[in-house]
XYZ file of C-alpha atoms in Angstrom:
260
model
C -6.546 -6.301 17.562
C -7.824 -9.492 16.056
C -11.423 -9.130 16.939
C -13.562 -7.738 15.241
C -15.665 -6.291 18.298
C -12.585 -3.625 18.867
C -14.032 -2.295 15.465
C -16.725 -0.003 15.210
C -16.574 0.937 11.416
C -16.858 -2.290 9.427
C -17.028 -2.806 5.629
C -18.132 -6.675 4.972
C -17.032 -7.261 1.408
C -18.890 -10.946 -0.271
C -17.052 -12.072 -3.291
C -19.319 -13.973 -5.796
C -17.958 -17.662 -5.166
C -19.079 -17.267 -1.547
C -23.078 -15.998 -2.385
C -23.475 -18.179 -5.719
C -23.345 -21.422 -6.704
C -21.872 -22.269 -10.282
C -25.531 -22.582 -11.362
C -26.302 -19.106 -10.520
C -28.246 -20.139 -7.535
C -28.003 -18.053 -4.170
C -26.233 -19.962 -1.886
C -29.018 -19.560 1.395
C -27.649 -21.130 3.918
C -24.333 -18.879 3.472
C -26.669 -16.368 2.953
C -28.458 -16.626 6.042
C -25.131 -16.931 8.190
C -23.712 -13.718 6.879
C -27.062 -12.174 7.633
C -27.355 -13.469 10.957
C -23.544 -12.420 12.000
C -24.723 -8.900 10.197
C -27.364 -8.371 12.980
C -25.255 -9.326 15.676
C -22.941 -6.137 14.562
C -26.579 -4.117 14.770
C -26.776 -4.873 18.125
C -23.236 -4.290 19.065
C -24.339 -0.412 17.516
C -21.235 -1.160 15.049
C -21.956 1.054 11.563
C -22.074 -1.588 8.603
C -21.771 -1.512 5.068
C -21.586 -4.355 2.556
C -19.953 -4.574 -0.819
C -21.542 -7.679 -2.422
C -20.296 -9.462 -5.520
C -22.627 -11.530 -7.336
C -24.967 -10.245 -10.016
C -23.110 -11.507 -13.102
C -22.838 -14.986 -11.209
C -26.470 -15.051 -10.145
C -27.433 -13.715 -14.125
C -26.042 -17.300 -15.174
C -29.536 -18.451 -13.772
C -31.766 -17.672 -16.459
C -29.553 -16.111 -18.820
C -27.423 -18.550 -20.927
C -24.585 -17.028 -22.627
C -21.230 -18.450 -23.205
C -18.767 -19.240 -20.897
C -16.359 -16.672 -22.123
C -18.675 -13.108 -22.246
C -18.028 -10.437 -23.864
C -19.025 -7.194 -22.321
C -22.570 -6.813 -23.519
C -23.412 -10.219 -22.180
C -21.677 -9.419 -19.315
C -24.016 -5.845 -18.633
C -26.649 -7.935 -19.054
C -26.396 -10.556 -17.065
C -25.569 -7.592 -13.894
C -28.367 -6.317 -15.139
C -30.710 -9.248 -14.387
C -28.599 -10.606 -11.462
C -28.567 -7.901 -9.727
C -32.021 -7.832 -9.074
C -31.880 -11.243 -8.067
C -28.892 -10.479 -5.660
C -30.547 -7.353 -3.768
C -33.685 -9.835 -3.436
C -31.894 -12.253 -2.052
C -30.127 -9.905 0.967
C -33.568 -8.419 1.284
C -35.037 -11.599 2.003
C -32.763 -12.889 4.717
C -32.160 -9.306 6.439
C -35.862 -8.674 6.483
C -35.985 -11.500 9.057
C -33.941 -9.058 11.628
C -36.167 -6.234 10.690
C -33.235 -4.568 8.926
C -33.702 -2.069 5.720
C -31.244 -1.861 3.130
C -30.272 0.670 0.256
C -28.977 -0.193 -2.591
C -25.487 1.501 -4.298
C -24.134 1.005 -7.496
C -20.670 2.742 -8.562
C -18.095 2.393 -10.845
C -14.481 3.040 -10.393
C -14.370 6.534 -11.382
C -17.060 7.267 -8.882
C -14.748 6.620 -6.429
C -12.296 8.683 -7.664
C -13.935 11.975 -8.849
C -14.571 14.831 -6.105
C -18.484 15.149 -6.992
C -19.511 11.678 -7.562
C -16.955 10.076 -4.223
C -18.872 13.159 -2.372
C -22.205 11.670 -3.038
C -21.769 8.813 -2.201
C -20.638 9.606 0.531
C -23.251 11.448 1.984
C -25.944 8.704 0.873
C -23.975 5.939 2.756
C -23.704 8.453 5.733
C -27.554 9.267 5.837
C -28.279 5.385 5.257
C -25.637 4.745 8.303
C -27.417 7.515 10.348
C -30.928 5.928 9.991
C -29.516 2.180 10.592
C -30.369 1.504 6.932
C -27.602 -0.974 5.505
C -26.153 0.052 2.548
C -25.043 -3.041 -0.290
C -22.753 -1.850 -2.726
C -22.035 -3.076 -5.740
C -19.724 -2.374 -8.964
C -22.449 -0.821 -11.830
C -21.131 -3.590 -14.025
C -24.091 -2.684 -16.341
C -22.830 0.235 -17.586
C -19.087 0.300 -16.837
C -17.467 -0.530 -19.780
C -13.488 0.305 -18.366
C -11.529 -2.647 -19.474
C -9.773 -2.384 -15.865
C -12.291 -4.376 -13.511
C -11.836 -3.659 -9.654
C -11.082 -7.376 -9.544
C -14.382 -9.055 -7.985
C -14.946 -5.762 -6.042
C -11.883 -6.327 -3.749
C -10.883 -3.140 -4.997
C -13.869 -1.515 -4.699
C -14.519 -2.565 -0.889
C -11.279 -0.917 -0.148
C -11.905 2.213 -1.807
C -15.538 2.568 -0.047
C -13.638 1.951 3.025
C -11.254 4.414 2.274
C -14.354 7.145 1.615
C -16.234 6.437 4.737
C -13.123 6.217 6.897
C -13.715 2.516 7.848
C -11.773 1.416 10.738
C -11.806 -2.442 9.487
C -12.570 -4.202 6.003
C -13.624 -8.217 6.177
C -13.258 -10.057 2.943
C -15.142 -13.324 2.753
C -13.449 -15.201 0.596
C -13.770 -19.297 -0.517
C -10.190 -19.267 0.964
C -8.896 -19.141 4.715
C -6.139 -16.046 3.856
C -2.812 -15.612 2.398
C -1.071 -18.624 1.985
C 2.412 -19.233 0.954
C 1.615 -21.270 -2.726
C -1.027 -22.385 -5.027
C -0.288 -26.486 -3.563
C -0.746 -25.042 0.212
C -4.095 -23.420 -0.774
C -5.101 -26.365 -2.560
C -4.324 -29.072 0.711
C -5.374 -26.092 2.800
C -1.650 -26.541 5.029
C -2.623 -24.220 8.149
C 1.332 -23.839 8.503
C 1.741 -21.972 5.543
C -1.214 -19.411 6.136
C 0.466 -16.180 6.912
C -1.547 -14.827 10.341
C -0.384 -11.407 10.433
C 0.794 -8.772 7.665
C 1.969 -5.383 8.537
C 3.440 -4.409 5.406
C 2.475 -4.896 1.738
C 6.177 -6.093 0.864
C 7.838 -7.455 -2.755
C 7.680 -11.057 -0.869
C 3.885 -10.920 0.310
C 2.625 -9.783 -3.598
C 4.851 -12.782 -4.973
C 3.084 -14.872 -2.320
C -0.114 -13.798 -3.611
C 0.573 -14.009 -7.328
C 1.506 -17.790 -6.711
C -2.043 -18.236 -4.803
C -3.711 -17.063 -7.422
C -2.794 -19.279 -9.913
C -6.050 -21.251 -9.558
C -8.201 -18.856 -10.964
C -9.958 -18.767 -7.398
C -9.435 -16.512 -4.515
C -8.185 -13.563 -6.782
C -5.526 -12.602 -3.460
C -3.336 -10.523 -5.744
C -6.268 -7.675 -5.750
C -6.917 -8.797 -2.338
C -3.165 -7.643 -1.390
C -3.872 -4.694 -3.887
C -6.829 -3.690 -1.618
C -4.814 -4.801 1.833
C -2.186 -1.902 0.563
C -4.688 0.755 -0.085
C -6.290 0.075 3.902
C -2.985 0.161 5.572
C -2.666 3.455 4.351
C -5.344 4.580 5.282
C -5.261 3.386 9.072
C -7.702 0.618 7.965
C -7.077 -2.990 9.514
C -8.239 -5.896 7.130
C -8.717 -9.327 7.774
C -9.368 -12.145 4.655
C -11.480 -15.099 6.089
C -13.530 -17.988 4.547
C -17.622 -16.702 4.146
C -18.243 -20.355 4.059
C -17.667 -20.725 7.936
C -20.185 -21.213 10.515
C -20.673 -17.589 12.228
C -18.184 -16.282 9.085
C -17.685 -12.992 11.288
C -18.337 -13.826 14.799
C -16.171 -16.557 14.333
C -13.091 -14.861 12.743
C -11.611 -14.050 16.712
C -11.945 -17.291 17.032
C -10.684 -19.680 14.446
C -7.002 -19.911 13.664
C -7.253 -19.467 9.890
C -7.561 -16.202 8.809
C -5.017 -13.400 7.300
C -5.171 -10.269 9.447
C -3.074 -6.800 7.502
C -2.828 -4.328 10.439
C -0.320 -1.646 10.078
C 1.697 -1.308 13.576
């Protein structure tokens, strides 16, 4: 089922690349085409959640550290980013009169019976009263050494919790491709279509991609794995389209991982 209307679950994970610009700067207009897609899954009565990347990117703004942070600079620039981030969704999902809550985990939250339970129940009561929930990792106070890799990880996970029937990662690239040079000249006849099982072949595919220190599809595939077995279709797609998720039926470039 490559359309997302057949899905009535949907987790919407936004990887940092796609909401900020190097200069820590939202990046609106993407902003306000995510948002806009968002509402049109409202009215389609389709239960979303989001799982938005971002903070430490949008902290860059006023906060000038080094390029390499250590992980002090690195809680504090979540810290003040995220503020910035939630403002930012606020601002362009208040124009279609939609509420959001905000969630913060780390990766043992997901993983322990007590705190997975919670928040659980707080995403189901914020689902139930058509509140969107935006999750986020609590990078300013995690201090594992083992990141969920730009929240890839994390969006799975969630999905996994709630019982999502579909994850959609906007990415800056199209999907799985088959090297680092075809991402690079974007070659549409090396981007794989259809996955149906996290194979040997497909991770060594996606340990070549990432080679440019962009896209990050090895967690991607690492997050892929954990939906398929959990009856979860995924799809990777650029967030940089116009109509990013309306359009994903409809464009040819996109990575679809549905388990058959």
């Amino acid at each position: 089922m490559f359309n997302v209307n057949s899905y009535n679950r949907i987790v919407i994970k936004i990887g940092s690349a796609v909401l900020a610009t190097n200069t820590g700067k939202v990046n609106h207009d993407v902003l306000a085409a995510i948002s806009e897609d968002i509402a049109w899954l409202f009215k389609k009565n389709k239960e979303v959640l989001i799982v938005s990347s971002g903070a430490i990117a949008l902290g860059r703004k006023k906060i000038k550290f080094s390029e390499n942070l250590s992980l002090p600079e690195s809680q504090a620039l979540a810290a003040h980013g995220q503020i910035e981030l939630m403002s930012a969704w606020k601002k362009h999902l208040t124009k279609f009169s939609i509420p959001i809550g905000q969630i913060l985990l780390t990766p043992r939250d997901t993983e322990l019976k007590v705190s997975s339970e919670n928040a659980t129940q707080t995403v189901s009561k914020l689902l139930e009263a058509r509140c969107l929930p935006i999750i986020n990792e609590n990078d300013s106070t995690a201090t594992d050494e083992i990141r969920f890799g730009d929240n890839d990880l994390l969006a799975a996970k969630v999905a996994k919790l709630i019982d999502a029937d579909l994850l959609i990662i906007l990415s800056t690239v199209d999907g799985l491709y088959n090297s680092v040079k075809d991402v690079q000249t974007k070659n549409r006849n090396s981007l794989v279509k259809e996955v149906n099982k996290i194979t040997p072949k497909i991770k060594k595919m996606a340990g070549d991609a990432s080679q440019m220190g962009k896209g990050g599809m090895i967690s991607k595939i690492d997050a892929a794995e954990i939906c398929l077995k959990n009856k979860c279709a995924m799809v990777i797609a650029s967030g940089k389209n116009k109509e990013p998720i309306r359009g994903i039926g409809k464009r040819a470039k996109q990575t679809w991982f549905i388990k058959k």
